[in-house]
Coordinates of C-alpha atoms in Angstrom, one line a residue:
M954 CA 8.9 -43.3 123.5
T955 CA 12.3 -44.1 124.9
V956 CA 15.0 -43.3 122.3
R957 CA 18.4 -44.8 123.2
R958 CA 20.2 -44.6 119.9
I959 CA 19.5 -42.7 116.6
G960 CA 20.9 -43.6 113.2
L961 CA 21.3 -40.7 110.8
V962 CA 21.0 -41.0 107.0
V963 CA 22.1 -37.7 105.5
H964 CA 22.1 -36.4 101.9
G965 CA 25.7 -35.1 102.2
G966 CA 25.5 -33.1 99.0
R967 CA 23.1 -30.6 100.4
P968 CA 24.4 -27.9 102.8
E969 CA 21.0 -27.7 104.5
A970 CA 21.1 -31.4 105.3
V971 CA 24.5 -31.1 106.8
A972 CA 23.2 -28.2 108.9
A973 CA 20.3 -30.3 110.1
E974 CA 22.7 -33.1 110.9
R975 CA 24.5 -30.8 113.3
T976 CA 21.2 -29.9 115.0
V977 CA 20.3 -33.5 115.5
H978 CA 23.8 -34.2 117.0
A979 CA 23.4 -31.3 119.4
W980 CA 19.9 -32.5 120.4
C981 CA 21.3 -36.0 121.1
E982 CA 24.2 -34.6 123.1
E983 CA 21.9 -32.6 125.3
R984 CA 19.8 -35.7 126.1
A985 CA 22.6 -38.2 126.3
V986 CA 21.1 -40.1 123.3
R987 CA 23.7 -42.0 121.2
C988 CA 23.7 -40.9 117.6
T989 CA 25.5 -42.6 114.7
D990 CA 25.9 -41.4 111.1
I991 CA 25.2 -44.4 108.8
D992 CA 27.6 -44.4 105.9
V993 CA 25.4 -45.9 103.3
W994 CA 27.9 -45.1 100.5
N995 CA 30.8 -46.9 102.3
D996 CA 33.6 -45.2 100.5
G997 CA 32.1 -45.6 97.0
G998 CA 30.6 -49.0 97.6
R999 CA 27.4 -50.2 99.3
R1000 CA 26.9 -52.5 102.2
S1001 CA 23.8 -54.6 102.9
A1002 CA 21.1 -53.1 105.1
G1003 CA 22.0 -55.6 107.9
E1004 CA 25.7 -54.5 107.8
E1005 CA 24.7 -50.9 107.9
V1006 CA 22.4 -51.3 110.8
E1007 CA 24.9 -53.4 112.7
A1008 CA 27.6 -50.8 112.1
A1009 CA 25.3 -48.1 113.5
G1010 CA 24.7 -50.1 116.7
D1011 CA 21.1 -51.2 116.0
P1012 CA 19.4 -47.8 116.4
D1013 CA 15.7 -47.8 117.5
L1014 CA 15.0 -44.6 115.5
I1015 CA 16.3 -43.8 112.0
V1016 CA 16.3 -40.1 111.0
T1017 CA 16.7 -39.3 107.3
L1018 CA 17.8 -35.8 106.3
G1019 CA 17.1 -35.3 102.5
G1020 CA 14.4 -36.0 100.0
D1021 CA 12.4 -39.2 99.3
G1022 CA 15.5 -40.9 97.9
T1023 CA 17.2 -40.5 101.3
F1024 CA 14.1 -41.6 103.0
L1025 CA 14.0 -44.8 100.9
R1026 CA 17.5 -45.7 102.1
G1027 CA 16.6 -45.0 105.7
A1028 CA 13.4 -47.1 105.3
R1029 CA 15.5 -50.0 104.0
L1030 CA 17.5 -49.9 107.2
A1031 CA 14.5 -49.4 109.5
A1032 CA 12.7 -52.4 108.0
E1033 CA 15.7 -54.6 108.5
H1034 CA 15.8 -53.9 112.2
D1035 CA 12.1 -53.1 112.8
A1036 CA 13.1 -49.6 113.9
L1037 CA 11.0 -46.4 113.5
V1038 CA 11.9 -44.0 110.7
L1039 CA 11.4 -40.2 110.7
G1040 CA 11.9 -38.3 107.5
V1041 CA 13.1 -34.7 107.6
D1042 CA 12.1 -33.0 104.3
L1043 CA 14.8 -31.4 102.2
G1044 CA 13.5 -32.5 98.9
R1045 CA 11.5 -30.8 96.1
V1046 CA 8.4 -32.8 95.1
G1047 CA 8.5 -35.8 97.5
F1048 CA 5.7 -37.4 99.5
L1049 CA 7.5 -39.5 102.1
T1050 CA 9.2 -37.1 104.4
E1051 CA 7.3 -35.8 107.5
V1052 CA 8.7 -32.5 108.8
P1053 CA 10.7 -29.6 107.4
A1054 CA 14.3 -29.2 108.5
T1055 CA 13.4 -26.0 110.4
V1056 CA 11.5 -27.9 113.0
V1057 CA 13.7 -31.0 113.4
R1058 CA 14.4 -30.3 117.1
A1059 CA 10.7 -29.9 117.9
A1060 CA 10.0 -33.1 116.0
L1061 CA 12.5 -35.1 118.0
D1062 CA 11.0 -33.6 121.2
A1063 CA 7.6 -34.9 120.0
V1064 CA 9.0 -38.4 119.5
V1065 CA 10.5 -38.7 123.0
E1066 CA 7.4 -37.2 124.5
D1067 CA 5.1 -39.7 122.8
R1068 CA 3.3 -37.1 120.7
L1069 CA 3.5 -39.3 117.6
T1070 CA 1.6 -41.8 115.6
V1071 CA 3.3 -44.9 114.2
E1072 CA 2.0 -45.5 110.6
S1073 CA 2.4 -49.1 109.2
R1074 CA 3.3 -49.3 105.5
M1075 CA 3.2 -52.3 103.2
L1076 CA 6.5 -53.5 101.8
L1077 CA 7.3 -55.8 98.9
T1078 CA 9.7 -58.7 98.8
L1079 CA 10.4 -61.4 96.2
R1080 CA 11.4 -64.9 95.3
A1081 CA 13.4 -65.7 92.2
S1082 CA 14.3 -68.7 90.0
R1083 CA 18.0 -68.1 91.0
R1084 CA 20.1 -65.7 92.9
L1085 CA 20.3 -62.2 91.5
E1086 CA 23.7 -61.2 90.2
V1087 CA 25.1 -58.2 88.3
P1088 CA 27.3 -59.3 85.4
A1089 CA 30.8 -57.9 85.0
G1090 CA 30.9 -54.7 83.1
I1091 CA 27.2 -53.8 83.9
E1092 CA 28.1 -52.1 87.2
E1093 CA 30.3 -49.5 85.5
L1094 CA 27.5 -48.8 82.9
M1095 CA 24.9 -48.4 85.6
R1096 CA 27.1 -46.3 87.9
Y1097 CA 26.6 -43.3 85.6
G1098 CA 23.6 -41.4 86.9
R1099 CA 22.6 -44.1 89.4
R1100 CA 25.5 -44.0 91.9
P1101 CA 27.2 -47.1 93.4
L1102 CA 25.2 -50.3 93.2
L1103 CA 23.9 -52.2 96.2
P1104 CA 25.3 -55.7 96.7
P1105 CA 23.4 -58.7 95.3
P1106 CA 20.6 -59.7 97.7
R1107 CA 21.3 -62.5 100.1
V1108 CA 19.2 -65.7 100.2
R1109 CA 16.9 -65.9 103.2
T1110 CA 17.9 -69.1 105.0
D1111 CA 14.7 -69.1 107.1
C1112 CA 12.5 -69.8 104.0
E1113 CA 12.0 -73.1 102.2
V1114 CA 13.4 -73.5 98.7
G1115 CA 11.4 -75.4 96.3
G1116 CA 10.9 -76.0 92.6
D1117 CA 8.2 -73.8 91.2
W1118 CA 8.5 -71.4 94.2
G1119 CA 12.2 -70.6 93.7
I1120 CA 14.5 -69.1 96.4
A1121 CA 13.5 -66.3 98.8
L1122 CA 15.7 -63.2 98.7
N1123 CA 16.4 -60.9 101.6
V1124 CA 15.1 -57.7 100.0
T1125 CA 12.4 -55.2 100.8
A1126 CA 10.9 -52.5 98.6
L1127 CA 8.8 -49.5 99.9
N1128 CA 8.2 -48.1 96.4
D1129 CA 8.4 -50.8 93.7
I1130 CA 10.2 -53.7 92.1
V1131 CA 10.8 -53.2 88.4
L1132 CA 11.9 -55.5 85.5
E1133 CA 13.3 -53.3 82.8
K1134 CA 15.2 -53.5 79.5
L1135 CA 18.9 -53.1 79.5
A1136 CA 19.4 -52.2 75.8
R1137 CA 17.8 -49.1 74.4
D1138 CA 16.8 -50.8 71.2
R1139 CA 15.6 -54.1 72.7
Q1140 CA 12.4 -54.4 74.8
V1141 CA 11.8 -57.1 77.3
S1142 CA 9.3 -59.8 76.6
V1143 CA 7.7 -61.0 79.9
G1144 CA 4.9 -63.3 80.9
V1145 CA 2.9 -61.7 83.7
Y1146 CA 1.1 -63.9 86.2
I1147 CA -1.2 -62.6 88.9
A1148 CA -2.4 -65.0 91.6
G1149 CA -0.9 -67.9 89.8
R1150 CA -2.7 -67.3 86.5
L1151 CA -1.3 -65.9 83.2
L1152 CA -2.6 -62.3 82.7
A1153 CA -0.7 -61.7 79.4
S1154 CA 2.7 -61.7 77.7
Y1155 CA 4.0 -58.2 77.3
S1156 CA 6.7 -56.6 75.2
A1157 CA 7.6 -53.4 77.0
D1158 CA 10.3 -51.0 78.2
A1159 CA 9.6 -52.2 81.8
L1160 CA 7.0 -54.0 84.0
L1161 CA 6.7 -52.8 87.6
V1162 CA 5.0 -53.8 90.7
A1163 CA 4.4 -51.0 93.2
T1164 CA 3.0 -50.7 96.7
P1165 CA 0.3 -48.1 97.4
T1166 CA 3.2 -45.9 98.8
G1167 CA 5.0 -46.3 95.5
S1168 CA 1.9 -45.6 93.4
T1169 CA 2.9 -41.9 93.2
A1170 CA 6.5 -42.7 92.0
Y1171 CA 7.5 -44.6 88.8
S1172 CA 4.1 -46.2 88.5
F1173 CA 2.4 -42.8 88.4
A1174 CA 4.8 -41.6 85.7
A1175 CA 3.9 -44.6 83.7
G1176 CA 0.2 -43.9 83.9
G1177 CA -0.7 -46.0 86.9
P1178 CA -3.4 -45.1 89.5
V1179 CA -2.9 -43.1 92.7
V1180 CA -3.6 -45.4 95.6
S1181 CA -4.0 -44.3 99.2
P1182 CA -0.9 -45.3 101.2
R1183 CA -3.3 -46.6 103.9
A1184 CA -4.4 -49.4 101.5
D1185 CA -2.8 -52.8 101.1
A1186 CA -2.5 -53.8 97.4
L1187 CA 0.0 -54.7 94.6
V1188 CA -0.2 -52.3 91.6
F1189 CA 1.1 -53.8 88.4
T1190 CA 1.9 -51.3 85.7
P1191 CA 3.4 -51.9 82.2
V1192 CA 5.7 -49.2 80.9
A1193 CA 5.4 -48.4 77.1
P1194 CA 3.9 -51.8 76.2
H1195 CA 3.6 -52.8 72.5
M1196 CA 0.0 -53.9 72.9
A1197 CA -3.5 -52.4 73.1
F1198 CA -4.0 -53.3 76.8
N1199 CA -1.8 -50.8 78.6
R1200 CA -3.7 -50.5 81.8
S1201 CA -2.6 -51.1 85.4
V1202 CA -4.0 -54.0 87.5
V1203 CA -4.5 -53.6 91.2
A1204 CA -4.2 -56.9 93.0
A1205 CA -5.1 -57.9 96.5
P1206 CA -2.2 -58.1 99.0
D1207 CA -2.3 -61.9 99.1
E1208 CA -2.2 -62.2 95.3
P1209 CA 1.5 -62.4 94.1
V1210 CA 2.7 -61.0 90.8
A1211 CA 5.2 -63.1 88.9
L1212 CA 7.3 -61.9 85.9
R1213 CA 8.9 -64.5 83.6
V1214 CA 11.5 -63.5 81.0
L1215 CA 10.4 -65.1 77.7
E1216 CA 12.7 -67.0 75.3
R1217 CA 13.4 -64.3 72.7
S1218 CA 13.6 -61.4 75.2
G1219 CA 16.6 -59.2 75.7
Q1220 CA 18.2 -59.2 79.2
A1221 CA 16.2 -57.6 81.9
A1222 CA 17.4 -55.7 84.9
V1223 CA 15.8 -56.0 88.3
S1224 CA 15.6 -52.7 90.2
I1225 CA 14.3 -52.4 93.8
D1226 CA 13.3 -48.9 94.8
G1227 CA 15.4 -47.5 91.9
Q1228 CA 18.6 -49.5 92.7
L1229 CA 19.8 -52.2 90.2
R1230 CA 20.1 -55.5 92.0
G1231 CA 20.5 -58.1 89.3
V1232 CA 20.1 -59.1 85.7
L1233 CA 17.8 -61.8 84.4
D1234 CA 18.2 -63.9 81.2
A1235 CA 15.6 -65.7 79.1
G1236 CA 13.7 -68.3 81.3
D1237 CA 14.5 -66.6 84.6
W1238 CA 11.6 -65.2 86.7
I1239 CA 10.8 -63.3 89.9
G1240 CA 7.7 -63.5 92.0
V1241 CA 6.7 -60.3 93.9
Y1242 CA 4.5 -60.4 97.0
A1243 CA 3.7 -58.5 100.2
A1244 CA 6.5 -58.8 102.7
P1245 CA 5.8 -60.3 106.1
R1246 CA 7.4 -57.2 107.8
R1247 CA 6.1 -53.7 107.5
L1248 CA 7.7 -50.2 107.7
R1249 CA 6.9 -48.3 110.9
A1250 CA 7.0 -44.6 110.0
V1251 CA 6.7 -41.7 112.5
R1252 CA 3.9 -39.3 112.0
L1253 CA 3.4 -36.2 114.1
G1254 CA -0.1 -35.3 113.0
P1255 CA -3.1 -36.6 111.1
M1256 CA -2.8 -37.7 107.5
D1257 CA -3.8 -35.5 104.6
F1258 CA -2.6 -37.5 101.7
Y1259 CA -5.0 -35.9 99.2
G1260 CA -4.0 -32.4 100.3
R1261 CA -0.4 -33.4 99.8
L1262 CA -1.3 -34.8 96.4
R1263 CA -3.1 -31.6 95.3
E1264 CA -0.1 -29.6 96.4
R1265 CA 2.8 -31.7 95.2
M1266 CA 1.2 -32.5 91.8
N1267 CA 0.2 -28.8 91.4
L1268 CA -3.4 -29.8 90.7
T1269 CA -5.6 -27.0 89.4
D1270 CA -9.3 -26.9 88.8
A1271 CA -10.6 -27.2 85.2
P1272 CA -11.6 -23.8 84.0
A1273 CA -14.8 -25.3 82.6
A1274 CA -15.8 -26.6 86.0
V1275 CA -15.7 -23.1 87.6
A1276 CA -16.6 -20.9 84.6
D1277 CA -20.3 -20.5 85.6
G1278 CA -19.9 -20.4 89.4
T1279 CA -17.6 -20.4 92.4
P1280 CA -14.8 -23.0 92.8
A1281 CA -15.4 -26.0 95.0
P1282 CA -14.6 -25.3 98.7
L1283 CA -11.3 -26.8 99.9
W1284 CA -13.1 -28.3 102.9
P1285 CA -16.7 -29.4 102.1
V1286 CA -17.6 -30.1 105.7
T1287 CA -16.7 -28.2 108.8
T1288 CA -18.8 -29.9 111.5
P1289 CA -18.1 -33.2 113.3
P1290 CA -19.5 -36.3 111.5
P1291 CA -22.7 -37.9 112.7
G1292 CA -22.7 -41.0 114.8
D1293 CA -23.0 -43.4 111.9
L1294 CA -20.0 -41.9 110.1
T1295 CA -17.5 -41.7 113.0
H1296 CA -15.6 -44.7 111.6
L1297 CA -14.5 -42.7 108.5
A1298 CA -10.9 -41.5 108.3
L1299 CA -11.1 -37.7 107.7
P1300 CA -8.4 -35.2 108.4
P1301 CA -9.4 -32.4 110.8
V1302 CA -10.4 -29.1 109.3
P1303 CA -7.6 -26.5 110.0
D1304 CA -8.4 -23.9 112.5
A1305 CA -9.0 -20.4 111.2
G1306 CA -5.7 -18.7 110.7
A1307 CA -3.8 -22.0 110.6
C1308 CA -0.9 -22.5 108.2
P1309 CA -1.8 -23.3 104.6
A1310 CA -1.7 -26.9 103.5
G1311 CA 1.9 -28.2 103.2
T1312 CA 3.4 -25.5 105.5
D1313 CA 2.3 -26.7 109.0
P1314 CA 5.0 -28.9 110.4
H1315 CA 2.4 -31.0 112.3
A1316 CA 0.1 -31.5 109.3
G1317 CA 1.4 -35.0 108.6
H1318 CA 2.8 -34.7 105.1
Q1319 CA 1.7 -37.8 103.3
D1320 CA 2.9 -40.1 101.2
G1321 CA 3.9 -42.3 98.2
P1322 CA 7.4 -41.4 97.3
G1323 CA 9.2 -39.9 94.4
R1324 CA 12.8 -40.9 93.7
G1325 CA 14.3 -38.2 95.8

């Protein structure tokens, strides 16, 4: 692939990220590729994704140097401009990033030499009963522990506005969209509608809608299911609900999930990929649905999401399962599939002597993010 300009999103608080940044700049200088650092913090404030991409000169490849949180910021920029995104891993327990910092130069070589796979990821967007705004005084409260807020989302002028359907907002989420309580002693009361029909009214700490990618983030922590990032679905999960039914619901990609704040509820904050973007009052609502655009993530090898899951979640086998015999083999099959099974997606078995799972830079570390 031809790379003319790279946009860099760097976790400046990590020395190893700064060192990797110098490596990327050196690589770009050797190949006459323009490289721009994207200042997502903007001197203590935050710009919109469109403004950030424009300031970077519309790069065709976004490289993130950090953990999954840094990747989420880069993904927001890439989705805005339909650019590719490559995540360099400097995190602790993340799923999104692709290669370790030690092989960033080799990874960039692979990209320009077309030794890559472009993976398409589902994104979420939303409509709302009104524009999202952050009331005065809330920003300072939320700044503690969350860093500077993003600006309120813009209204999409290319979409119709109408009655029951509300206004379309220019937001994308790779992980999740969350409606959560603002006051510690006051839950939110929310009517949840799936595919236009009331599912139930909840009183809870939060209600969230996640992508398959985000199923291993907040949704997982709240007891939600792990969903393959190759799937397309909306995962609705209540967080600490005051009701017997506390299960997640997995909806089809064309089935929207609407959340309406009920009359006696406390105020509810709308967070998109972990960033507060607005506050809703009683009677307000948001409708979450699959975005028309998708994220295009660079992969340098075949996927092994479930190996990544086993490694990152530190899964161990139940003692009772192996007490009377040998443990289950890591790779149950080592021969090519028969003709009637060639359509199945199976990662290749590592060669003898290959790097252990999670250490091979070309093993295609896989996906659903943490918060970075």
